[in-house]
mmCIF file of C-alpha atoms in Angstrom:
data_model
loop_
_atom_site.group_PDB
_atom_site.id
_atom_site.type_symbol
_atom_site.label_atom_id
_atom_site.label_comp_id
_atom_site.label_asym_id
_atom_site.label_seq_id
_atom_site.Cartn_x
_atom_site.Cartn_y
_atom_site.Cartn_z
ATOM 1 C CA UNK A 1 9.692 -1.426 75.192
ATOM 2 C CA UNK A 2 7.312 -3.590 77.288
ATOM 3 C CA UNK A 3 8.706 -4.016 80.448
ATOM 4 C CA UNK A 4 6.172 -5.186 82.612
ATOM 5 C CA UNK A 5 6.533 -9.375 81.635
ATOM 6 C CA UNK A 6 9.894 -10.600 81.279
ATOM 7 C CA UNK A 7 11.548 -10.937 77.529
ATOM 8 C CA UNK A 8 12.422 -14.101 75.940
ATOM 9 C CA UNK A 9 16.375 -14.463 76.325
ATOM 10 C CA UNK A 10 17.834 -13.442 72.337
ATOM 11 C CA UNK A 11 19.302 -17.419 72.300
ATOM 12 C CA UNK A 12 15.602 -18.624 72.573
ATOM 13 C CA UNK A 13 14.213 -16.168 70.027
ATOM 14 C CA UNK A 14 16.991 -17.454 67.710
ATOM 15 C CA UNK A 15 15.875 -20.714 67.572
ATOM 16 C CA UNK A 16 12.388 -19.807 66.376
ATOM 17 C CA UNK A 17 14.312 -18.560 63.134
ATOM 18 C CA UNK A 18 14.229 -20.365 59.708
ATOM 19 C CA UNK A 19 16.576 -18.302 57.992
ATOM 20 C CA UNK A 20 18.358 -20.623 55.651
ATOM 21 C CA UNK A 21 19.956 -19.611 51.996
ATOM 22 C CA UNK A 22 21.220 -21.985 49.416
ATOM 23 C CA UNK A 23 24.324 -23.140 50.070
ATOM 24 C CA UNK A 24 25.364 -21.677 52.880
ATOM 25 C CA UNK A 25 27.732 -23.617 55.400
ATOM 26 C CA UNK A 26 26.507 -25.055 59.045
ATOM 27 C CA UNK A 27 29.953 -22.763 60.133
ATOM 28 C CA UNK A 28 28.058 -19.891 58.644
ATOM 29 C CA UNK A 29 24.560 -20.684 60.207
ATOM 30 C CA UNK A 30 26.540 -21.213 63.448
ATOM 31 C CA UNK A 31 27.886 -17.713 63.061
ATOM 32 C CA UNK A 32 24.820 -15.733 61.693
ATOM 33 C CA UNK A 33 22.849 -17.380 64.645
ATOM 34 C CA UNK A 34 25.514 -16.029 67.030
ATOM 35 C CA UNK A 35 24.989 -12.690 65.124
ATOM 36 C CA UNK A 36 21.362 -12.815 65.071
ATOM 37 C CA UNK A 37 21.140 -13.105 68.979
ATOM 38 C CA UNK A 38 23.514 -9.397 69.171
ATOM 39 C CA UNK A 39 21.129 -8.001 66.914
ATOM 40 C CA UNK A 40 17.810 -8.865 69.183
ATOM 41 C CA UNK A 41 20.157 -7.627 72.023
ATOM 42 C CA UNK A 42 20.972 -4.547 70.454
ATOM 43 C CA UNK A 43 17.329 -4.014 68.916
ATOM 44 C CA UNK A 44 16.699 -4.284 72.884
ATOM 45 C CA UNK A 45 18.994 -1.951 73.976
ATOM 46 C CA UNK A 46 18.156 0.257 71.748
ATOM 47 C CA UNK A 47 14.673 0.339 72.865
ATOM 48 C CA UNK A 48 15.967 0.870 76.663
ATOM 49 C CA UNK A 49 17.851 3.796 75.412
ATOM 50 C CA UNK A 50 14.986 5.798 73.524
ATOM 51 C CA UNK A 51 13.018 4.805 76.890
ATOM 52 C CA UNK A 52 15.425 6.000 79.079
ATOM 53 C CA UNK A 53 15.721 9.384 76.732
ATOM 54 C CA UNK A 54 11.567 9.791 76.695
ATOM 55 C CA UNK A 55 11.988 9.695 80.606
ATOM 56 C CA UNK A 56 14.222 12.733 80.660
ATOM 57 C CA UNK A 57 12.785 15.510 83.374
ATOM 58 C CA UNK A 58 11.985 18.699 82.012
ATOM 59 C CA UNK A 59 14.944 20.627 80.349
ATOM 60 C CA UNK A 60 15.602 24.400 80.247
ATOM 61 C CA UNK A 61 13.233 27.230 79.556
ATOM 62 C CA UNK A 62 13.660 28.794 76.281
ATOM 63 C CA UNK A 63 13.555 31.794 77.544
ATOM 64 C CA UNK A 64 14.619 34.142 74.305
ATOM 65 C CA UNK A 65 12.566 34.473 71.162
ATOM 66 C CA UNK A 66 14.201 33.727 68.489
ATOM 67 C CA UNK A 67 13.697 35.214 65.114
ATOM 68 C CA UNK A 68 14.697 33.671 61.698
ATOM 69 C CA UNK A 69 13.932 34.206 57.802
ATOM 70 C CA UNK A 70 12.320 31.307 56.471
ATOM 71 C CA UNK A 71 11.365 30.500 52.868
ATOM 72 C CA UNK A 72 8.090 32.498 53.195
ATOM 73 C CA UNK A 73 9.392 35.092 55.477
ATOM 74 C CA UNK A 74 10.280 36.216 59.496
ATOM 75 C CA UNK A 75 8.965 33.274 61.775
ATOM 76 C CA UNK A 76 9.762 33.185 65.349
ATOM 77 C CA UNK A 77 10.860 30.074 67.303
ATOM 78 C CA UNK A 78 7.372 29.719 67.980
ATOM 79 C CA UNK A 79 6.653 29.521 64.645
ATOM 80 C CA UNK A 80 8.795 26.628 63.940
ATOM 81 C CA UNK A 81 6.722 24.177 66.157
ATOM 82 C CA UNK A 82 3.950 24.296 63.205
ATOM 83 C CA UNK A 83 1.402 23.304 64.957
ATOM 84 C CA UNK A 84 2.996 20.360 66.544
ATOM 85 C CA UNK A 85 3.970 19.714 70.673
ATOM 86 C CA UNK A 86 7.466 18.362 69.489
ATOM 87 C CA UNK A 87 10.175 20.496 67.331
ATOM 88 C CA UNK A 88 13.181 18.326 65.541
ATOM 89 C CA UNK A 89 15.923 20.941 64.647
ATOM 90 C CA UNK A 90 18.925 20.100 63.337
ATOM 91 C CA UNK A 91 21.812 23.311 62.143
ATOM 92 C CA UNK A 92 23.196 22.713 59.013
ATOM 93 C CA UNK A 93 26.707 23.339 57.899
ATOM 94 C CA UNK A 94 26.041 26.131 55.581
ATOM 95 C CA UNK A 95 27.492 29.107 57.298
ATOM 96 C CA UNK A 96 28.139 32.262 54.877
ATOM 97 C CA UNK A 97 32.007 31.481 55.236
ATOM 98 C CA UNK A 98 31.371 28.437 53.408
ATOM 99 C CA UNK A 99 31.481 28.363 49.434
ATOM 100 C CA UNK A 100 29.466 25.476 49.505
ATOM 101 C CA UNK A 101 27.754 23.401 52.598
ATOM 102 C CA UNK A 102 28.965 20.663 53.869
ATOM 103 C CA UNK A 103 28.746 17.116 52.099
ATOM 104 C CA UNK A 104 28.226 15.037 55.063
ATOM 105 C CA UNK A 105 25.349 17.037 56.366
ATOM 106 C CA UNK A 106 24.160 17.635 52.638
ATOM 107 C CA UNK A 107 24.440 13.588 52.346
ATOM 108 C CA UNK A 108 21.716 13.265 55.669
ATOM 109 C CA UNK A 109 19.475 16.209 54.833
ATOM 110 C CA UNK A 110 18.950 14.750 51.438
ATOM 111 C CA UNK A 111 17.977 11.189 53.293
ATOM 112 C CA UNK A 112 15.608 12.758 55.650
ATOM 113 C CA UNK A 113 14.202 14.757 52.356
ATOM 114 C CA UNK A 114 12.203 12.038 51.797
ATOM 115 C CA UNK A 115 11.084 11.025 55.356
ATOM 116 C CA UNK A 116 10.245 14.847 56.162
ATOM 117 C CA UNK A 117 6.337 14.238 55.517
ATOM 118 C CA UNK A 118 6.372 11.138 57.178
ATOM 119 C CA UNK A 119 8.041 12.807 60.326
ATOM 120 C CA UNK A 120 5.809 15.695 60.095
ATOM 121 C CA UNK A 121 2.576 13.864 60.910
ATOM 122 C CA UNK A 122 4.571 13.264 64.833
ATOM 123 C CA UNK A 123 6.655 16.312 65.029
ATOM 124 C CA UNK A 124 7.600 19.639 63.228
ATOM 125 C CA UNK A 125 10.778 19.543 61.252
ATOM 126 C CA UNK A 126 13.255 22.805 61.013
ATOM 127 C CA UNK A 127 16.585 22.898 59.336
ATOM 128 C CA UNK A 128 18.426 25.793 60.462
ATOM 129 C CA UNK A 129 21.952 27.194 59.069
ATOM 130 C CA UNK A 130 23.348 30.644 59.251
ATOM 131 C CA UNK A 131 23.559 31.408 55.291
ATOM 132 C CA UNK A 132 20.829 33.892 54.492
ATOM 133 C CA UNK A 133 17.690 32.578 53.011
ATOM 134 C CA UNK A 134 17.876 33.188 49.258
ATOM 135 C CA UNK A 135 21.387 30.917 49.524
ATOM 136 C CA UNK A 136 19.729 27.986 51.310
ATOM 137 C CA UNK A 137 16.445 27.947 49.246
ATOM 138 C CA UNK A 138 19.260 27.912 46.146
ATOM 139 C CA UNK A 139 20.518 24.543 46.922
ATOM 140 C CA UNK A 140 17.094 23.027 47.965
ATOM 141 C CA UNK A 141 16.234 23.775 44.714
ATOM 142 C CA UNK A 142 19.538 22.978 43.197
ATOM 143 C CA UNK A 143 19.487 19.617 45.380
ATOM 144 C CA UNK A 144 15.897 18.865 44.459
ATOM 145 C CA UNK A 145 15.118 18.513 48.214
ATOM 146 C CA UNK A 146 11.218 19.192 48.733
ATOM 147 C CA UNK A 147 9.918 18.081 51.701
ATOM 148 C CA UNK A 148 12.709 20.132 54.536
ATOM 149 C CA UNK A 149 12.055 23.507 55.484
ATOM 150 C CA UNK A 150 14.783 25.953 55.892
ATOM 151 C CA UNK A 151 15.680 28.875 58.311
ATOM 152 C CA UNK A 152 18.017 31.093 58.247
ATOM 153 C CA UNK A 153 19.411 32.273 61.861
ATOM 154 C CA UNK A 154 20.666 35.733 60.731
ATOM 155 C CA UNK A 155 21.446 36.891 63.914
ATOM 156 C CA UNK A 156 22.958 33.828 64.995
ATOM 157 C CA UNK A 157 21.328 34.043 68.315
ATOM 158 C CA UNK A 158 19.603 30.461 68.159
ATOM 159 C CA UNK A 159 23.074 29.174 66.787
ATOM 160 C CA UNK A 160 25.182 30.351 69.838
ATOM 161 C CA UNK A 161 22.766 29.393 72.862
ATOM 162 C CA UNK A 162 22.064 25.840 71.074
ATOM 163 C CA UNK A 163 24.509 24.872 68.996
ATOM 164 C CA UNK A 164 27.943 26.943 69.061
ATOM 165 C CA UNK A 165 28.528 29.727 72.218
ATOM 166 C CA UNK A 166 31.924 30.590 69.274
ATOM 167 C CA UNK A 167 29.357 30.678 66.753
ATOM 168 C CA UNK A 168 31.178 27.876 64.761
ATOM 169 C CA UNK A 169 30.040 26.175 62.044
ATOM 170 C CA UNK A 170 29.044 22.999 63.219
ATOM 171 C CA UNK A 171 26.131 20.470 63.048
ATOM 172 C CA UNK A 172 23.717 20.038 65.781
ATOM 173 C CA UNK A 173 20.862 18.172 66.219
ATOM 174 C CA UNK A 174 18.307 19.555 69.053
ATOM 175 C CA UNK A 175 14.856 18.667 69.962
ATOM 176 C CA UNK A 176 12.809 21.062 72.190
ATOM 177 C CA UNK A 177 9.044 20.637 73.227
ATOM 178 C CA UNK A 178 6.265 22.932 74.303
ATOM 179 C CA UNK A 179 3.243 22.337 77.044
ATOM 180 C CA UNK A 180 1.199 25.317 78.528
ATOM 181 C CA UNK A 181 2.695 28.106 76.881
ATOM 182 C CA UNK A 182 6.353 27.190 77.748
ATOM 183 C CA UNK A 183 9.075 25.770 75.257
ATOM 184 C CA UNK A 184 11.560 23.568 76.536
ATOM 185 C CA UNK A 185 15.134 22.000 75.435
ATOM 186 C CA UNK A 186 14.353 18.053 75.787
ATOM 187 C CA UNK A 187 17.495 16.627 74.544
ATOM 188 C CA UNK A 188 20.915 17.067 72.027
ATOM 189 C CA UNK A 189 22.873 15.005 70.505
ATOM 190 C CA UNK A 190 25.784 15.431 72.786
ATOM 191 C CA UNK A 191 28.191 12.478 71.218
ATOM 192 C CA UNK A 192 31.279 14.450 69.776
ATOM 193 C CA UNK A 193 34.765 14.213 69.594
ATOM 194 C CA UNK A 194 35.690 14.128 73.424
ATOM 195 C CA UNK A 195 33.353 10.915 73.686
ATOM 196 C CA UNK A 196 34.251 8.800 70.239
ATOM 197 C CA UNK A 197 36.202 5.711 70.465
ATOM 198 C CA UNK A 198 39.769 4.758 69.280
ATOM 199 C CA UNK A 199 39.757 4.670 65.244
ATOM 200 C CA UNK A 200 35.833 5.964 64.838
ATOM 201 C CA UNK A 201 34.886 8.966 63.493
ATOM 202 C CA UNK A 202 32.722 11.116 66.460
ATOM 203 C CA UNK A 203 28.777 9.659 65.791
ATOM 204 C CA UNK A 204 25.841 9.644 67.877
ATOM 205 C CA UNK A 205 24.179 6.201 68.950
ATOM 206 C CA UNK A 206 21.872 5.898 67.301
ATOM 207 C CA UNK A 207 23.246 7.474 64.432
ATOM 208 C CA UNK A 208 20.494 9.591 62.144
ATOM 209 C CA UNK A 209 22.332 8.776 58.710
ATOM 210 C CA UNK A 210 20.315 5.889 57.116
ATOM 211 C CA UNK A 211 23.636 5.716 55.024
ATOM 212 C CA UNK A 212 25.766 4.160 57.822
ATOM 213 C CA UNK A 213 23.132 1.791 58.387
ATOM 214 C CA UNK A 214 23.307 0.255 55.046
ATOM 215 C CA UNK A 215 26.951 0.355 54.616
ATOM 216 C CA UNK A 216 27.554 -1.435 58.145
ATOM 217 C CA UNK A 217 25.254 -4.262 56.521
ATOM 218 C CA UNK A 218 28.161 -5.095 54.366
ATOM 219 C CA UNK A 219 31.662 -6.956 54.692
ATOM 220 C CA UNK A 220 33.671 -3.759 53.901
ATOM 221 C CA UNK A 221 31.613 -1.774 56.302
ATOM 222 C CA UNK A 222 32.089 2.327 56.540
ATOM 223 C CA UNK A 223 35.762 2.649 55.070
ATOM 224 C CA UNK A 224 37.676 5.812 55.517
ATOM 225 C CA UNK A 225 38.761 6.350 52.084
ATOM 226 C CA UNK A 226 35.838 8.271 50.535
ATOM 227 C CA UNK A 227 33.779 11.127 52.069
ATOM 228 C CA UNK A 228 30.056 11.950 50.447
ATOM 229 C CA UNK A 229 29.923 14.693 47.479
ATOM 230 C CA UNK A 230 28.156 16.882 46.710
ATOM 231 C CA UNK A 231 28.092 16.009 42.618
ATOM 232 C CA UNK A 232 28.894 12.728 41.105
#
């Protein structure tokens, strides 16, 4: 965000709006108006946020190389950079305890399916889970996905420095960078449990499932009746 000249206050901004829609009341313009300021503020915040995140100093030395099966065969950690400065990796739910993976993270995987190209021209894109490789390239092809590309973390090595020291099967979402033949940790979700508020489920800020986003558009927001599947 452009800090250097001060920003129009979010009331201001509001008033350069025409929205309008066919017979809607002056209570309701009143209140969308009020809304529509929040939204510029959060937008803004938003913005300060990912700023303050790109700012972050240097993080740990990955110091181990890591070894995983992917669909073509042993990579290293290395490997999973693909070219790219930047590495996006988020572990999957799909441990080999599992009959099938998990339907929430199943849900965002198959979202980002279709963004993966589109992220891949700024960064490199890795989803890693601890099922062996055969059983994760099943479902992608099962789930249609095409654009992700899978690991396997066999060892589990990668999955207990970064993501579960119990080797649980949780999700994790890490993003690590490389400069002059080092590979750094730059950030994790770290949002969990321990830091969710009264009646929420635990989420990250902002969160990566373009499914919430929709569903918070509408009057009967998120619920807490239904849970994604993985057939319909």
């Amino acid at each position: 965000m452009n800090t250097t000249h001060p920003l129009t206050p979010a009331a201001e901004l509001v008033k350069l709006s025409e929205a309008h829609f066919p017979n809607e009341s002056s209570e309701y313009r009143q209140a969308r108006n009020a809304l529509l300021a929040e939204e510029i503020e959060l937008r803004r915040h938003i913005e300060r946020v990912a700023e303050q995140r790109r700012a972050l100093p240097p993080g740990g030395e990955v110091s181990r190389n890591y070894r995983f099966e992917g669909e073509h065969g042993p990579v290293s950690f290395a490997d999973l950079f693909n070219g790219k400065q930047t590495l996006v990796a988020y572990s999957y739910m799909f441990g080999p305890q599992r009959i099938r993976p998990c339907p929430m993270c199943t849900s965002q995987l198959s979202a980002w399916d279709g963004e993966a190209r589109d992220i891949e021209q700024r960064v490199a894109l890795a989803v890693i889970a601890r099922s062996p490789i055969d059983r994760l390239v099943a479902f992608k092809k099962e789930r249609g996905w095409h654009g992700l590309k899978l690991y396997s973390d066999m060892s589990g090595d990668y999955t207990r420095d970064y993501v579960s020291a119990e080797d649980d099967d949780v999700s994790a979402f890490n993003v690590f960078t490389r400069g002059n033949g080092t590979i750094r940790h730059f950030w994790s979700e770290e949002m969990g449990v321990a830091t969710a508020d009264p009646g929420q489920d635990p989420r990250g800020a902002p969160d990566p499932m373009p499914l919430w986003t929709i569903l918070d558009a509408t009057p009967e927001g998120r619920g807490k009746d239904w849970y994604p599947k993985l057939e319909y």
